[in-house]
Short mmCIF file of N, CA and C in Angstrom, two decimals:
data_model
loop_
_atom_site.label_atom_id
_atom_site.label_comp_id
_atom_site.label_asym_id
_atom_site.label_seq_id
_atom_site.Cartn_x
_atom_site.Cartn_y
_atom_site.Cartn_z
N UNK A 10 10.11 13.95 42.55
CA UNK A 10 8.70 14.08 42.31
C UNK A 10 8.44 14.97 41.08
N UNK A 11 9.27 15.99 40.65
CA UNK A 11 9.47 17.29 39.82
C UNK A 11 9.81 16.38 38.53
N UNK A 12 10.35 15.42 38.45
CA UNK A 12 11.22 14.61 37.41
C UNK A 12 9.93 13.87 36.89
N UNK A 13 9.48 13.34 37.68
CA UNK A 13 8.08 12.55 37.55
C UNK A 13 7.04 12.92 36.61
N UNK A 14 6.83 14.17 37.22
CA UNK A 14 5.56 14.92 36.74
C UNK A 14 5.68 15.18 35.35
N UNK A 15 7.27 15.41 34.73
CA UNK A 15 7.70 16.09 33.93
C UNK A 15 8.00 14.53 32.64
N UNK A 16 8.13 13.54 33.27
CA UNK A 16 7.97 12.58 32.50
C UNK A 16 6.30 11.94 31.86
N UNK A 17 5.52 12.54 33.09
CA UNK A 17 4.34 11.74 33.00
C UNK A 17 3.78 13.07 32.09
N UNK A 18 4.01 14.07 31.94
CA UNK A 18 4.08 15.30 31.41
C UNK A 18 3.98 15.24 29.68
N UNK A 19 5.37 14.75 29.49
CA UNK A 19 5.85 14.61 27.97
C UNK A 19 5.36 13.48 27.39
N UNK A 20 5.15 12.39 28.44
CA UNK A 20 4.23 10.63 27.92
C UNK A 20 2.53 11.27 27.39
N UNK A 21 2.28 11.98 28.33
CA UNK A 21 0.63 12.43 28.01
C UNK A 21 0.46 13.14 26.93
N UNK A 22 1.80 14.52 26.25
CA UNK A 22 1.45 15.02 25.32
C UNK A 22 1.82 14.09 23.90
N UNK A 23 2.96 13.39 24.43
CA UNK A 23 3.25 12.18 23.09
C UNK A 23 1.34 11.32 23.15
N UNK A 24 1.11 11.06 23.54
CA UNK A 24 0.02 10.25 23.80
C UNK A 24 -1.00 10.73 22.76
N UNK A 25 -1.23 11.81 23.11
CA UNK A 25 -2.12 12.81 22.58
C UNK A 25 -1.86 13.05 20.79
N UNK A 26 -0.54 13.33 21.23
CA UNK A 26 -0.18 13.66 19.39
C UNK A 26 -0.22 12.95 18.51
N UNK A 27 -0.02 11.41 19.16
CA UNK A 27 -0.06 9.93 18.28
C UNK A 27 -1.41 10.00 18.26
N UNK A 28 -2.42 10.14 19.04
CA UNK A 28 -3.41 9.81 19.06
C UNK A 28 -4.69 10.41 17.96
N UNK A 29 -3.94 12.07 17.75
CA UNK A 29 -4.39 12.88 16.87
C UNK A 29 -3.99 12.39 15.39
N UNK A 30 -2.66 12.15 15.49
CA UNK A 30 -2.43 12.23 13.87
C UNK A 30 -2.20 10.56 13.59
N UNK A 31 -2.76 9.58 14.22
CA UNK A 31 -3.28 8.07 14.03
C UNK A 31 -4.91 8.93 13.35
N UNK A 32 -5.94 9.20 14.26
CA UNK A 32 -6.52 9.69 14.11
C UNK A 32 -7.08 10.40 12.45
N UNK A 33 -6.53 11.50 12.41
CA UNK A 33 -6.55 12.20 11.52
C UNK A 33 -5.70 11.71 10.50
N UNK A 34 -4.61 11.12 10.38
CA UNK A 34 -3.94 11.13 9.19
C UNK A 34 -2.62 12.22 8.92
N UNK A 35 -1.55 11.60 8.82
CA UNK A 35 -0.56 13.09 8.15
C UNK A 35 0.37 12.10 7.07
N UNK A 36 0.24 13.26 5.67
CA UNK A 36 0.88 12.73 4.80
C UNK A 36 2.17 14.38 4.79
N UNK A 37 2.89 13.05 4.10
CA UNK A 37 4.39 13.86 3.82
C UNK A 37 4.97 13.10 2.45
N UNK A 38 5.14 14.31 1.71
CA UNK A 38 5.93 14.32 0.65
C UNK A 38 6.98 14.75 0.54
N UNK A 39 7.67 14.21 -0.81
CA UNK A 39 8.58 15.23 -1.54
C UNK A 39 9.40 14.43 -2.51
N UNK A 40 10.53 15.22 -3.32
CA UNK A 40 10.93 14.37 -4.77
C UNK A 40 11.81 14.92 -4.56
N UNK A 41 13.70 13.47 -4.79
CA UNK A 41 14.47 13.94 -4.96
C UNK A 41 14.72 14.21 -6.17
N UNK A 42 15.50 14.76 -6.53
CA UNK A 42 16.17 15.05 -7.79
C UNK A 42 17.16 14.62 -8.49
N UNK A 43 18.21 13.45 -8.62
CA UNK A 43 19.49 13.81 -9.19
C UNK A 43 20.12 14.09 -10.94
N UNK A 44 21.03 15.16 -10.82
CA UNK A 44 20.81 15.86 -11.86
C UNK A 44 22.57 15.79 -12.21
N UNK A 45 22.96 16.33 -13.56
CA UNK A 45 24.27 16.64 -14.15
C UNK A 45 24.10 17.65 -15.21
N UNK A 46 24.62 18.68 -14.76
CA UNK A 46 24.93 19.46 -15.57
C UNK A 46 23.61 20.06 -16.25
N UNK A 47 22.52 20.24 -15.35
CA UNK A 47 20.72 20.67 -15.58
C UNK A 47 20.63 19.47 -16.56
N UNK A 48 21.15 18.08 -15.96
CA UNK A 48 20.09 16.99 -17.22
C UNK A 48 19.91 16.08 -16.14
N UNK A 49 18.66 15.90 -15.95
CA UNK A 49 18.28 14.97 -14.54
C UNK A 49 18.36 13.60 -15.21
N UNK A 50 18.64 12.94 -14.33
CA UNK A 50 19.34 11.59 -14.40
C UNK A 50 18.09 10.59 -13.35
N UNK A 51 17.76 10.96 -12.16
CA UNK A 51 16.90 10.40 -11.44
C UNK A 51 16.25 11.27 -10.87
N UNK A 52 15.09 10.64 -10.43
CA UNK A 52 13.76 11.59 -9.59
C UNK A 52 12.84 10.65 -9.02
N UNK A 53 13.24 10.57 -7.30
CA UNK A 53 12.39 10.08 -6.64
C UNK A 53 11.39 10.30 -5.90
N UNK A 54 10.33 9.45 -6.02
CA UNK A 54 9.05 10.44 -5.47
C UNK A 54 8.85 9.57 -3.73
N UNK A 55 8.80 10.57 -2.98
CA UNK A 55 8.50 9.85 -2.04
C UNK A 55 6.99 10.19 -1.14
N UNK A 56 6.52 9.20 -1.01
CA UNK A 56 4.93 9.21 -0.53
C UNK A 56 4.55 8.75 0.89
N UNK A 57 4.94 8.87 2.02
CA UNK A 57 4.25 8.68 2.90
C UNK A 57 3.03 8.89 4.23
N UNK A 58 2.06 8.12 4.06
CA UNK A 58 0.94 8.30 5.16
C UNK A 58 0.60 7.12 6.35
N UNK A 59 1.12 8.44 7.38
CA UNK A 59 0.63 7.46 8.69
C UNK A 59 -0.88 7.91 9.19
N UNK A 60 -1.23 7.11 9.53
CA UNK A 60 -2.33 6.76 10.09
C UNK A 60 -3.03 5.44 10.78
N UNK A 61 -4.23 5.23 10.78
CA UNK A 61 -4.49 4.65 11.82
C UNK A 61 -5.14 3.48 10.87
N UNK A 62 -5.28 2.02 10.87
CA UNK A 62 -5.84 1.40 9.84
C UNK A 62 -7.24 1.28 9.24
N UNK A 63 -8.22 2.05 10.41
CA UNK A 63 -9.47 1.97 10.03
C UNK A 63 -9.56 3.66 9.31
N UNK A 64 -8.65 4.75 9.63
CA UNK A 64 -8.52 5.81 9.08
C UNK A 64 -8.10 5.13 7.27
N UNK A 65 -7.12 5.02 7.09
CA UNK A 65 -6.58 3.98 5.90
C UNK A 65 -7.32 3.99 4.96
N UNK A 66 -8.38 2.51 5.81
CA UNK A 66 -9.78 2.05 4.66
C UNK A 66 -10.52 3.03 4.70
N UNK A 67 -10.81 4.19 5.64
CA UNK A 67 -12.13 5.01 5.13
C UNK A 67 -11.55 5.70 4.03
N UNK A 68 -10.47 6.06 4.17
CA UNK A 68 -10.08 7.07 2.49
C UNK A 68 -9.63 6.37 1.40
N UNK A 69 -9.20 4.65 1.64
CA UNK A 69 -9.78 4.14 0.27
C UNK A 69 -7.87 3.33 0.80
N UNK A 70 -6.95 3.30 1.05
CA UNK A 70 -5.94 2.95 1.62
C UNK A 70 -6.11 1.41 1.72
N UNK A 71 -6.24 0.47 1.26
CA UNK A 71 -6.41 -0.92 1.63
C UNK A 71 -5.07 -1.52 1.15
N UNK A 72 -4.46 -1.01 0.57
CA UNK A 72 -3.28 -2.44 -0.37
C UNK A 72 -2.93 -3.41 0.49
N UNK A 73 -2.85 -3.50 1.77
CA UNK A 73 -1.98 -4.98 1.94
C UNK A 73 -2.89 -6.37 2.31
N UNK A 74 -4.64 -5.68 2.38
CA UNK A 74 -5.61 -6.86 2.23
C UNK A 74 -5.37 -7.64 0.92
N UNK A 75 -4.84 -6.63 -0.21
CA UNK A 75 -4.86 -7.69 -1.39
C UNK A 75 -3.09 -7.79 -1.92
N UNK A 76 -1.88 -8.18 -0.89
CA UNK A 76 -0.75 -8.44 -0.91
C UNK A 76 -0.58 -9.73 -0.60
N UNK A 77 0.28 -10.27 -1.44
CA UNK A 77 0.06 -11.41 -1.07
C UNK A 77 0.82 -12.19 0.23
N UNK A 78 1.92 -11.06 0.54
CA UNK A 78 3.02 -11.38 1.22
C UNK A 78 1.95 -10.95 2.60
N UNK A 79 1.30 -10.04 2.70
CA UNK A 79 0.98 -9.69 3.86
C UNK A 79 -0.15 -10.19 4.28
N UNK A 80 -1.69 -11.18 3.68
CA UNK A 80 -2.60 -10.90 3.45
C UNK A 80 -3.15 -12.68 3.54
N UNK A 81 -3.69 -13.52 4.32
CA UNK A 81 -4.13 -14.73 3.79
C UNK A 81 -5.23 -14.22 2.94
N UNK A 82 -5.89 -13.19 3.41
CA UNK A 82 -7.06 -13.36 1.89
C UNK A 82 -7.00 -13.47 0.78
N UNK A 83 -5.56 -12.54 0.44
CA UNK A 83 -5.04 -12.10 -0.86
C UNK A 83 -4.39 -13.40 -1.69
N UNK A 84 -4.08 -14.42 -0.86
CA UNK A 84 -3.86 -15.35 -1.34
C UNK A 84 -5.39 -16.51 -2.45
N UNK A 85 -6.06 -16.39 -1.93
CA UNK A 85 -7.53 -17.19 -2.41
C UNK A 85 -7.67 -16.20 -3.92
N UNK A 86 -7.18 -15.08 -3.70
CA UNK A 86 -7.52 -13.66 -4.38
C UNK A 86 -6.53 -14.20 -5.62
N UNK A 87 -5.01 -14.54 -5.15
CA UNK A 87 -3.80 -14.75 -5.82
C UNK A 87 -4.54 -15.99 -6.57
N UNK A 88 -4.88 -17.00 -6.54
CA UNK A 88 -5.18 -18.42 -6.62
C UNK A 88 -6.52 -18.32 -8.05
N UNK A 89 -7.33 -17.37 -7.49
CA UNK A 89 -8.54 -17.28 -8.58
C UNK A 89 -7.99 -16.36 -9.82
N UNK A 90 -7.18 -15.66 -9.46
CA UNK A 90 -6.50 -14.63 -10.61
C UNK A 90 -5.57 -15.76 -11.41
N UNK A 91 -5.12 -16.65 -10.95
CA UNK A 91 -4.03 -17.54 -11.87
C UNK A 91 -4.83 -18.57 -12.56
N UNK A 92 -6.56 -19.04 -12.20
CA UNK A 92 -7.06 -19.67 -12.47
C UNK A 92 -8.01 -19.16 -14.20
N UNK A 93 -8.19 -17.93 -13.60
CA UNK A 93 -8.94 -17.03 -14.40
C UNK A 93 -7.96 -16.35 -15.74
N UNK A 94 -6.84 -16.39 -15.48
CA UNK A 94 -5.54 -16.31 -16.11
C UNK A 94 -5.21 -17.54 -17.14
N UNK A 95 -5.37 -18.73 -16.68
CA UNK A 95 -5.77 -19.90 -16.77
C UNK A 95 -5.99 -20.04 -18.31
N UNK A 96 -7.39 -19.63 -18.15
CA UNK A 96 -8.86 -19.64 -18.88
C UNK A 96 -8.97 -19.23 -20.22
N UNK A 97 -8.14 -17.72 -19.64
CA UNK A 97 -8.32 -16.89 -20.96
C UNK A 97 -7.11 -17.29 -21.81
N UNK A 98 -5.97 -17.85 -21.49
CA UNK A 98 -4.78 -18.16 -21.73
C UNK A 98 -5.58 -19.34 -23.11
N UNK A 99 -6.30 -20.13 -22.52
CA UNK A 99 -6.68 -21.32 -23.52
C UNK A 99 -7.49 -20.98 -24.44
N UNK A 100 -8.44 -20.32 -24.24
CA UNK A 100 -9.10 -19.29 -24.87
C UNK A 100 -8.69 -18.59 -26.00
N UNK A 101 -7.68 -17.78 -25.73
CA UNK A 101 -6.74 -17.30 -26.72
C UNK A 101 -5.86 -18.01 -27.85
N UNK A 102 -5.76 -19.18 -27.05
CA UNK A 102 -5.23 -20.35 -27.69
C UNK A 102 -5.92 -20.81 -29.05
N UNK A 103 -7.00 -21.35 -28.98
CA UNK A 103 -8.50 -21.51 -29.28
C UNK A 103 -8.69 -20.88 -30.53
N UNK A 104 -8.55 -19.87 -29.99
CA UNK A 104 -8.98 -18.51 -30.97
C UNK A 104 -8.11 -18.18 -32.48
N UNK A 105 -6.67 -18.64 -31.80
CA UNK A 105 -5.25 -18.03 -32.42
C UNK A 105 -5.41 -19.49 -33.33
N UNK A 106 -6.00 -20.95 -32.78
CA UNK A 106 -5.87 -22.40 -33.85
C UNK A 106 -6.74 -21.63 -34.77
N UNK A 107 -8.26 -21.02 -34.58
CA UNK A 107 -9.06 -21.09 -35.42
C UNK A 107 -9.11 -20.19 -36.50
N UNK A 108 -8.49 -19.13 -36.35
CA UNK A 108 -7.96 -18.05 -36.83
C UNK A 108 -7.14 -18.69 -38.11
N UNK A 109 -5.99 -19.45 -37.52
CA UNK A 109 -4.88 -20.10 -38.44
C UNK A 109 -5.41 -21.67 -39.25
N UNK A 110 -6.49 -21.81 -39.21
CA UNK A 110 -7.17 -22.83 -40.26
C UNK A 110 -8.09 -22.36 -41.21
#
């Protein structure tokens, strides 16, 4: 019964803590370094924030609505950008004949 309590114990404060920092947000940093002889060679930055997804979008966090791997919207998104890409491509074209006559 002692075992119990003590499980239902540690589930409630995990519960809680996910619940806070879903909630609230916690970011963690930091940058490795690799170096020779004091001449750095690499430096990685590392950036991560967990949180909760509607936490995310309120602080501005959206990237994988406009991914294309992750995202059917981002695809329509992908589709008008290659179209609009398109455009100016001929455009330029256009420009570069009239230029050269």
């Amino acid at each position: 019964m002692a075992d119990q309590q003590v499980v239902q114990s540690n589930t409630s404060n995990l519960v809680d803590v996910l619940e806070k920092v879903l909630d609230k947000g916690v970011v963690i940093a930091g940058d490795i370094t690799v170096g020779i002889a004091d001449v750095e060679l690499l430096t990685i930055k590392i950036r991560l924030i967990v949180a909760s997804v509607d936490k995310a979008k309120e602080i501005g966090l959206d990237w994988w609505e406009s991914d294309p791997y992750l995202s059917s919207k981002a695809d329509s998104n992908t589709k008008r950008l290659q179209e609009e890409n398109e455009q100016l491509q001929k455009r330029l074209e256009l420009l570069e004949q009239k230029m050269s006559d």
